[in-house]
Short mmCIF file of C-alpha atoms in Angstrom, two decimals:
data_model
loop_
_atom_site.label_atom_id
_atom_site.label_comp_id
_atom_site.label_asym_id
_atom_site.label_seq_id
_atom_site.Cartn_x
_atom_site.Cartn_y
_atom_site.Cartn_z
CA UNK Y 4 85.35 170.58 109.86
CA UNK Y 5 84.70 167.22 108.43
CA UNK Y 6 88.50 165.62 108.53
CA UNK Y 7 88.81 167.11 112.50
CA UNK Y 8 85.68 164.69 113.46
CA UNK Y 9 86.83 162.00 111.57
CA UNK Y 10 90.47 162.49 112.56
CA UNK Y 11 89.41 162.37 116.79
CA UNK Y 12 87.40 159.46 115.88
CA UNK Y 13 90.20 158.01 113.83
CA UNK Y 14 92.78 158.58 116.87
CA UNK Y 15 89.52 157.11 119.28
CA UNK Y 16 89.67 154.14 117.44
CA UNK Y 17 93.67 153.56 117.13
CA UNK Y 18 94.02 153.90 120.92
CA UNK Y 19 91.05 150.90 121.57
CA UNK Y 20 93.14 148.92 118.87
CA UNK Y 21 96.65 149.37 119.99
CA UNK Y 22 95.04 148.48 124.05
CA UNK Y 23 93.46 145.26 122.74
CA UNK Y 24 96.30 144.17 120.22
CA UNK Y 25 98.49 144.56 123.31
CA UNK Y 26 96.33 142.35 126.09
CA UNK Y 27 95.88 139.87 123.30
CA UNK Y 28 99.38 139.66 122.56
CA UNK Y 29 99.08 141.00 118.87
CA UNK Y 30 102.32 141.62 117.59
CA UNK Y 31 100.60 143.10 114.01
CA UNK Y 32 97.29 144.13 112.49
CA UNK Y 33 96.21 143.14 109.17
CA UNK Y 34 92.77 144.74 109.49
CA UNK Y 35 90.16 146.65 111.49
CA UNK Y 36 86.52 146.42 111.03
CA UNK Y 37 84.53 149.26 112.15
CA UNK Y 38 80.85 149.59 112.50
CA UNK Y 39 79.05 152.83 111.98
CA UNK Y 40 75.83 154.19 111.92
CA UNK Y 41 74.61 157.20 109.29
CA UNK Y 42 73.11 159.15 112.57
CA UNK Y 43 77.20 159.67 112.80
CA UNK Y 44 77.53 161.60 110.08
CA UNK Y 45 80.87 159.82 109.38
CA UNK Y 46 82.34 160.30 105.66
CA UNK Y 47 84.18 157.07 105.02
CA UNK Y 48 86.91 158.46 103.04
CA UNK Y 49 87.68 161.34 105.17
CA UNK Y 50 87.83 158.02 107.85
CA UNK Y 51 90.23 156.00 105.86
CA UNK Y 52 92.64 159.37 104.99
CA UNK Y 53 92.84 160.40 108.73
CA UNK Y 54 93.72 156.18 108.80
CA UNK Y 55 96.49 156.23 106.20
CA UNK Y 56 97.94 159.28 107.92
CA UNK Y 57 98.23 158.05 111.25
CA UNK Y 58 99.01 154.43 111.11
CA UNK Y 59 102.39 155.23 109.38
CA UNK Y 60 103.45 156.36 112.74
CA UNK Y 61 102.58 153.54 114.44
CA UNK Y 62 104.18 150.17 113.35
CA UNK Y 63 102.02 147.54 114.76
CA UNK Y 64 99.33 148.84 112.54
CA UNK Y 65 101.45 150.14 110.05
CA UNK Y 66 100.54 147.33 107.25
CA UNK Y 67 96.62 147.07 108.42
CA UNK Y 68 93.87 147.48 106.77
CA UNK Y 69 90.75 149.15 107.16
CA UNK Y 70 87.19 148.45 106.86
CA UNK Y 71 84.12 150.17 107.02
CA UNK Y 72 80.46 149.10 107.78
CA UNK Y 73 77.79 151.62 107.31
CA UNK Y 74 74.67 151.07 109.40
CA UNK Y 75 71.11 152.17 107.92
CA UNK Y 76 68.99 154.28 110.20
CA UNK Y 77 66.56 151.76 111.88
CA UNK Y 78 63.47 153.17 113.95
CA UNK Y 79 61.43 151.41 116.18
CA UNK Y 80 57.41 153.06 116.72
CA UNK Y 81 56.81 153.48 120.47
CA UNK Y 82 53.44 153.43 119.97
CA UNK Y 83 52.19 150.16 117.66
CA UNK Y 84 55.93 148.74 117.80
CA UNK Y 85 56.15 148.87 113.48
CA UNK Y 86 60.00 148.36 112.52
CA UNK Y 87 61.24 150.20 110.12
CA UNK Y 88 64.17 151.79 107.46
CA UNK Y 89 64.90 155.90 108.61
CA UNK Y 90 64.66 158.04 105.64
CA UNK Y 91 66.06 161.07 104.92
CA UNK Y 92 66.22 161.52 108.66
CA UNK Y 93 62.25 161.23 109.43
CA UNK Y 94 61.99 159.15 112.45
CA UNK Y 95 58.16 159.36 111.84
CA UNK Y 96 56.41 155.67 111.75
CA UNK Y 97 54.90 154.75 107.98
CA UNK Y 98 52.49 152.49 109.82
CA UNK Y 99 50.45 155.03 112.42
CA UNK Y 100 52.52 158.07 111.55
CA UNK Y 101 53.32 158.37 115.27
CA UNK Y 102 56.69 160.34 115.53
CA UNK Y 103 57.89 159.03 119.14
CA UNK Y 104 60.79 156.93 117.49
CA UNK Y 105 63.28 154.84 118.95
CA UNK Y 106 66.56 154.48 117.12
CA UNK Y 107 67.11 150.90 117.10
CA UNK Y 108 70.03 151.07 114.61
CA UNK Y 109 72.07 153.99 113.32
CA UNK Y 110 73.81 155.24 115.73
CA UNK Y 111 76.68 152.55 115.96
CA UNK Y 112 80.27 153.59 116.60
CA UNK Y 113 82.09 150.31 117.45
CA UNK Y 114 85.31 148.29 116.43
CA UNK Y 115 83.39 144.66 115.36
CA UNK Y 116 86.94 143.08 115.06
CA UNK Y 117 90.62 143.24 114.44
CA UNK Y 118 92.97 140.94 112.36
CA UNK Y 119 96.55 140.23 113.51
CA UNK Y 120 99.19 138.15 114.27
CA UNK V 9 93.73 135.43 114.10
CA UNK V 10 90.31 137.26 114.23
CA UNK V 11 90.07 139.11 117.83
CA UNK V 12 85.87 139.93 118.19
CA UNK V 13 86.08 143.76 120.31
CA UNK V 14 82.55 145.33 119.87
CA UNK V 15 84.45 147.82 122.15
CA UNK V 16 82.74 151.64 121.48
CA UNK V 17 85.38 154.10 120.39
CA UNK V 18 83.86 156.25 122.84
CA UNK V 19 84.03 154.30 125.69
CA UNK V 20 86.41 156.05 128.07
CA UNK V 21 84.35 159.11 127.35
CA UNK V 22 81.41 157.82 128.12
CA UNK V 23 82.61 156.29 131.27
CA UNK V 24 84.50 159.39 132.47
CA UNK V 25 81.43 161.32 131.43
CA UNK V 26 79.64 159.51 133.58
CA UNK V 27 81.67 159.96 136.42
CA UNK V 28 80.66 163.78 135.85
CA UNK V 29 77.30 163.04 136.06
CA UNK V 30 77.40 161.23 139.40
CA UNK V 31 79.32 164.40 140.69
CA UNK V 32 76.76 166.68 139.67
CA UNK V 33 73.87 165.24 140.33
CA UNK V 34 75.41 164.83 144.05
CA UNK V 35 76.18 169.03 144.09
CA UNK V 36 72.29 169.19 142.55
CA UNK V 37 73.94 171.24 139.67
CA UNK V 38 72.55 171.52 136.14
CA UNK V 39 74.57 171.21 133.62
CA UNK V 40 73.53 172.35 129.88
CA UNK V 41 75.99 171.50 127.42
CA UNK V 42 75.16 174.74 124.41
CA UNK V 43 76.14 173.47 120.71
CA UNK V 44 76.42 175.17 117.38
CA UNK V 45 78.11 176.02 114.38
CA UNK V 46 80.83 179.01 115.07
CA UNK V 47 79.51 182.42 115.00
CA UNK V 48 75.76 181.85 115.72
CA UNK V 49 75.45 183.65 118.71
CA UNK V 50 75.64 180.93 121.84
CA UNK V 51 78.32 183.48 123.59
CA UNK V 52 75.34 186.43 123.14
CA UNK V 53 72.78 184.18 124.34
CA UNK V 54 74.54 183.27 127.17
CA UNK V 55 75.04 186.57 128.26
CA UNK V 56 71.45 187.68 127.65
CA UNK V 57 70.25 184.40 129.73
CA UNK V 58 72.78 185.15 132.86
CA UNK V 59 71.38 189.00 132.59
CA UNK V 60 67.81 187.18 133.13
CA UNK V 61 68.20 184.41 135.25
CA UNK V 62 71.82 185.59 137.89
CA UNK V 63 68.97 187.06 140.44
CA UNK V 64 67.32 184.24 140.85
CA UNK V 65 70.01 181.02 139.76
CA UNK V 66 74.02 181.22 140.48
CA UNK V 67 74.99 180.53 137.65
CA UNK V 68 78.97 178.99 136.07
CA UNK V 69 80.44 178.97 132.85
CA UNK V 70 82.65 176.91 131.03
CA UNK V 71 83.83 178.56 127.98
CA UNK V 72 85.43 175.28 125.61
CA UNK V 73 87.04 177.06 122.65
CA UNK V 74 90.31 176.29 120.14
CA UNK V 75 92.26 178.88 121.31
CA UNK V 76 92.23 182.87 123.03
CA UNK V 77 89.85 183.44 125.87
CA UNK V 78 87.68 186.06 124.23
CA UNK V 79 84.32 184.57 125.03
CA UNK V 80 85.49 183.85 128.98
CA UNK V 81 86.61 187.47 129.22
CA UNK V 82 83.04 188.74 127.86
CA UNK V 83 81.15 186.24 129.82
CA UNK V 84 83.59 187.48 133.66
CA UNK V 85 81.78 191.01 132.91
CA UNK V 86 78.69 189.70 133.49
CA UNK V 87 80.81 189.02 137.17
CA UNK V 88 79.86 184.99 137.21
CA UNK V 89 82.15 182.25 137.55
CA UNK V 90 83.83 181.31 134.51
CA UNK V 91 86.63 178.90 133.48
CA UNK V 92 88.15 178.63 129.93
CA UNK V 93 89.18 175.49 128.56
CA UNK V 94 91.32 175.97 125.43
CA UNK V 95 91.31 172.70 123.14
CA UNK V 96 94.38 173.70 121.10
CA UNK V 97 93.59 172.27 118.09
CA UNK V 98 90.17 169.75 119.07
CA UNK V 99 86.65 170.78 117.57
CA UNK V 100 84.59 169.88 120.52
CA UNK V 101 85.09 169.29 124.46
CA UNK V 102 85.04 165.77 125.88
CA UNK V 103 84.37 164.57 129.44
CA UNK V 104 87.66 164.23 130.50
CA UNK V 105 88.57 168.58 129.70
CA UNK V 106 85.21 169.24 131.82
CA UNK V 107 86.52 166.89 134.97
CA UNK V 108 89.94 168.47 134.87
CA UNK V 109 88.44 172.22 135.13
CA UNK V 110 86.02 171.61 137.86
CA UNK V 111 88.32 172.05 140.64
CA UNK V 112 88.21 175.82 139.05
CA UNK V 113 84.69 175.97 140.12
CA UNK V 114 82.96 175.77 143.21
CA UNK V 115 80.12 173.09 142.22
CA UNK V 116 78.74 173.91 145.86
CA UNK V 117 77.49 177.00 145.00
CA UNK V 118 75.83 176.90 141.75
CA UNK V 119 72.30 175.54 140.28
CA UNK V 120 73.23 175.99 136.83
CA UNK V 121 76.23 175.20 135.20
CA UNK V 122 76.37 176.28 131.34
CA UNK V 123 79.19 174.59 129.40
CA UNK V 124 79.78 176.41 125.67
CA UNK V 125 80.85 173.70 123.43
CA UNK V 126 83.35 174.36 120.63
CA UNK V 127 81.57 176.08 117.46
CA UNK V 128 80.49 173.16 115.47
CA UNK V 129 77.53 170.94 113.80
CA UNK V 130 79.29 167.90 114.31
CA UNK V 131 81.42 166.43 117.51
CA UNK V 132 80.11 167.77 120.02
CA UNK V 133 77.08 165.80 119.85
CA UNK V 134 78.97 162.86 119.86
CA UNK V 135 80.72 163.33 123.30
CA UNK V 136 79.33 162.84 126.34
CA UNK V 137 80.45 165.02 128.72
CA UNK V 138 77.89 164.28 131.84
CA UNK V 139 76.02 167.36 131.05
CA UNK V 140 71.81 167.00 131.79
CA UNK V 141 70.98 168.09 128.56
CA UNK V 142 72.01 168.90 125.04
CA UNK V 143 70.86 172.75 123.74
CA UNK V 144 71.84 173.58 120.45
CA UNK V 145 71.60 177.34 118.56
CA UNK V 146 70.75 177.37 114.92
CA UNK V 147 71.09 181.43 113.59
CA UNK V 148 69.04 182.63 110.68
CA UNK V 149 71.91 183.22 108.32
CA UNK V 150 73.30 179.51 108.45
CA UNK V 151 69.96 178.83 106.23
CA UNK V 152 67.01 176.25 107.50
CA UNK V 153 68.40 173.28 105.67
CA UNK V 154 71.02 172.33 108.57
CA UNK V 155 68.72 170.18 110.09
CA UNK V 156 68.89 167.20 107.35
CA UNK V 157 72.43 168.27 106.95
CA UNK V 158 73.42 167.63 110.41
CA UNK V 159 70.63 165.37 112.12
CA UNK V 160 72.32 163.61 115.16
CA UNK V 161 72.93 167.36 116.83
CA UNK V 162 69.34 168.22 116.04
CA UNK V 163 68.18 164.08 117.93
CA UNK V 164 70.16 164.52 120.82
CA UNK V 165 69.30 168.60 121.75
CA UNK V 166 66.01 168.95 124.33
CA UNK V 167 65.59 172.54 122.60
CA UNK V 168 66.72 174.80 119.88
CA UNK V 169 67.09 178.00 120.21
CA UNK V 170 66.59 179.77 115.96
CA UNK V 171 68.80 183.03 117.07
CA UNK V 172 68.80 186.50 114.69
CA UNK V 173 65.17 186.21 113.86
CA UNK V 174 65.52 190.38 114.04
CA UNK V 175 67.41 189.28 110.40
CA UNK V 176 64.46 187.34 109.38
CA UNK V 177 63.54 189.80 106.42
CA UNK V 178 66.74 190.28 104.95
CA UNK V 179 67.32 186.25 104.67
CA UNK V 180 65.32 183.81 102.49
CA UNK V 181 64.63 181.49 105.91
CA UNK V 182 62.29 179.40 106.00
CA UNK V 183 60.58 178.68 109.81
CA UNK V 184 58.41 176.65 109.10
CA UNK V 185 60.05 174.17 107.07
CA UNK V 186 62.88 174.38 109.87
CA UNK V 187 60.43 173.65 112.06
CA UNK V 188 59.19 170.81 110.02
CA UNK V 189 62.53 169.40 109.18
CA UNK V 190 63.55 169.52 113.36
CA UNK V 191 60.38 168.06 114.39
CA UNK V 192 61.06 165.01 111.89
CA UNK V 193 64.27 164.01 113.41
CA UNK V 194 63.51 164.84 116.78
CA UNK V 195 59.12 165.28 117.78
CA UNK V 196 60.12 165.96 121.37
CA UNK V 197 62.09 169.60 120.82
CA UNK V 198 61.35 172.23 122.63
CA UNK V 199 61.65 175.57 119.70
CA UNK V 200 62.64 178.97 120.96
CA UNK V 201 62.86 181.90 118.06
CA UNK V 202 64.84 184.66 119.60
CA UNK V 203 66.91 187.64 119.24
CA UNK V 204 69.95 187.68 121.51
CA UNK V 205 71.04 190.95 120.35
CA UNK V 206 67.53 192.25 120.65
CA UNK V 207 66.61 190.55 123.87
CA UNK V 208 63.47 188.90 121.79
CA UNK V 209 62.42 186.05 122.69
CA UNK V 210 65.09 184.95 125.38
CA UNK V 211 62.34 185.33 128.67
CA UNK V 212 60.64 182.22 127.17
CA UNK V 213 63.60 180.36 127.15
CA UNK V 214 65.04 181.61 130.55
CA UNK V 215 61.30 180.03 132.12
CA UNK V 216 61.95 176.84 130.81
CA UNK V 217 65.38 176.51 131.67
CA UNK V 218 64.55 177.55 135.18
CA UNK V 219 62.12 175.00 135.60
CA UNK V 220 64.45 172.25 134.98
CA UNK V 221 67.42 173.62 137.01
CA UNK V 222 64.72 173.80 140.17
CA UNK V 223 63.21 170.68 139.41
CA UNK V 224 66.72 169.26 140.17
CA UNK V 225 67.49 171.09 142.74
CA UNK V 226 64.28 169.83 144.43
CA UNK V 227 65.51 166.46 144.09
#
């Protein structure tokens, strides 16, 4: 079940790289930096596996590499506005142990760059 | 040369998900999008809440699954509107499968629109698919420790619906540290216990679920 999520995401994230390599004139990728949050439940090496397997079809990224940032869960306490680091998935605020949580960080699923020439 | 995107991966979901959402919110039609792992009785619940609620709601079904049309062909018998989408190979449904079927469906006619999502914890919570809110079903024999396992599912669903509780004694599962674990990631969930199979519990949930479809409709 694992390598079918990361696989779509893994074919998500060729098509947004092959689109902008083309309107910026990128001829080939060295690398792609990705940006994902834990609330993904994204298992980097499953990621870079589906990667290996499907850039060999496709020879503009053929030779790239990939890159991986995991975000931390961040939550933000509606009630006394107390910033803090998600643990084991309790969105529940250590300062007035209010649980109405915003995520501020954690849920990213983003290309931050790509490399090329 | 460095190229800065920031572009989401999802983005032509989400924007062809919203699209959806425009269209149904023009039609005043509900839309539930029901999630869970394979085999945990969303097919049996849906049938039990279409028994309850078909007097008083027209109600449509789209039936997302990898492949055969088993679930459409028990869900027709319950004589509603129902169009199965067949992902050949995809573990969840994404906003552009939903557009392309609703020509299949007369949007004009119904209140409540019930899309069953692929069986799995995972992707369907990650794809949009313009639907008003996210149910998922957790059964009693999948064990009460999915919630930590699986969180996002469990932060984007309005309610949960823990089915086979009539298998509560022969299981070691534990409700109230379920309930504990779900209300950490997610204070806000609403927490039905039923019984498809035994019709337990399922009136509580048809209530709520009515309330929101008319509260739209109202709109």
């Amino acid at each position: 079940m694992n390598c079918m999520h990361e696989l779509a995401l893994m074919q998500g994230i060729l098509d947004v790289v092959t689109k902008n390599a083309h309107s910026y004139g990128l001829r080939r990728i060295t690398k792609i930096k990705l940006v994902i949050g834990k609330l993904r439940a994204v298992v980097p090496d499953s990621l870079e596996f589906c990667f290996t397997t499907l850039k060999e079809d496709i020879p503009l990224i053929a030779q790239g590499e990939l890159e991986v940032e995991i975000k931390e869960i961040e939550g933000s306490c509606r009630r006394c506005s107390h910033q803090f680091l998600v643990e084991g998935y309790r969105f529940r605020c250590p300062q007035c142990e209010c649980t109405d949580v915003d995520i501020v960080s954690g849920s990213e699923l983003y290309v931050d760059y790509i490399e090329g020439d | 040369m460095q190229i800065k995107l920031v572009s989401s991966i999802l983005g032509v979901n989400d924007t062809l998900a919203a699209a959806n959402r425009e269209l149904f919110r023009e039609k005043g039609v509900f839309v539930l999008n029901l999630m869970s792992s394979p085999g945990s009785g969303k097919t049996t619940i849906l049938e039990r809440t279409i028994e309850h609620l078909q007097h008083q709601l027209n109600i449509g079904v789209i039936e997302g699954d990898i492949c055969t049309a088993r679930d459409a062909e028990r869900i027709a018998q319950k004589g509603v509107p129902v169009v199965q989408i067949n992902t050949s190979g995809a573990c969840h449904l994404d906003a552009n499968m939903i557009a392309s079927c609703l020509e299949d469906l007369n949007l004009d006619e119904l209140d409540l629109l019930v899309v069953e999502n692929v069986g799995n914890l995972v992707c369907p919570a990650e794809f949009d698919i313009g639907e008003d809110m996210k149910v998922m079903v957790l059964s009693v024999t999948e064990g009460n420790d999915k919630p930590c396992k699986y969180p996002l599912m469990f932060r984007e669903s309005r309610a949960l619906l823990v089915n086979k509780i009539d298998l509560l004694p022969y299981t070691n599962f534990d409700m109230d540290a379920l309930e504990q674990d779900v209300r950490g990631i997610n204070s806000a969930i609403q927490i039905f216990p039923v019984s498809a199979l035994k019709d337990e519990g399922v009136e509580a949930w048809c209530q709520w679920l009515t309330q929101l479809v008319r509260r739209k409709r109202e709109k």
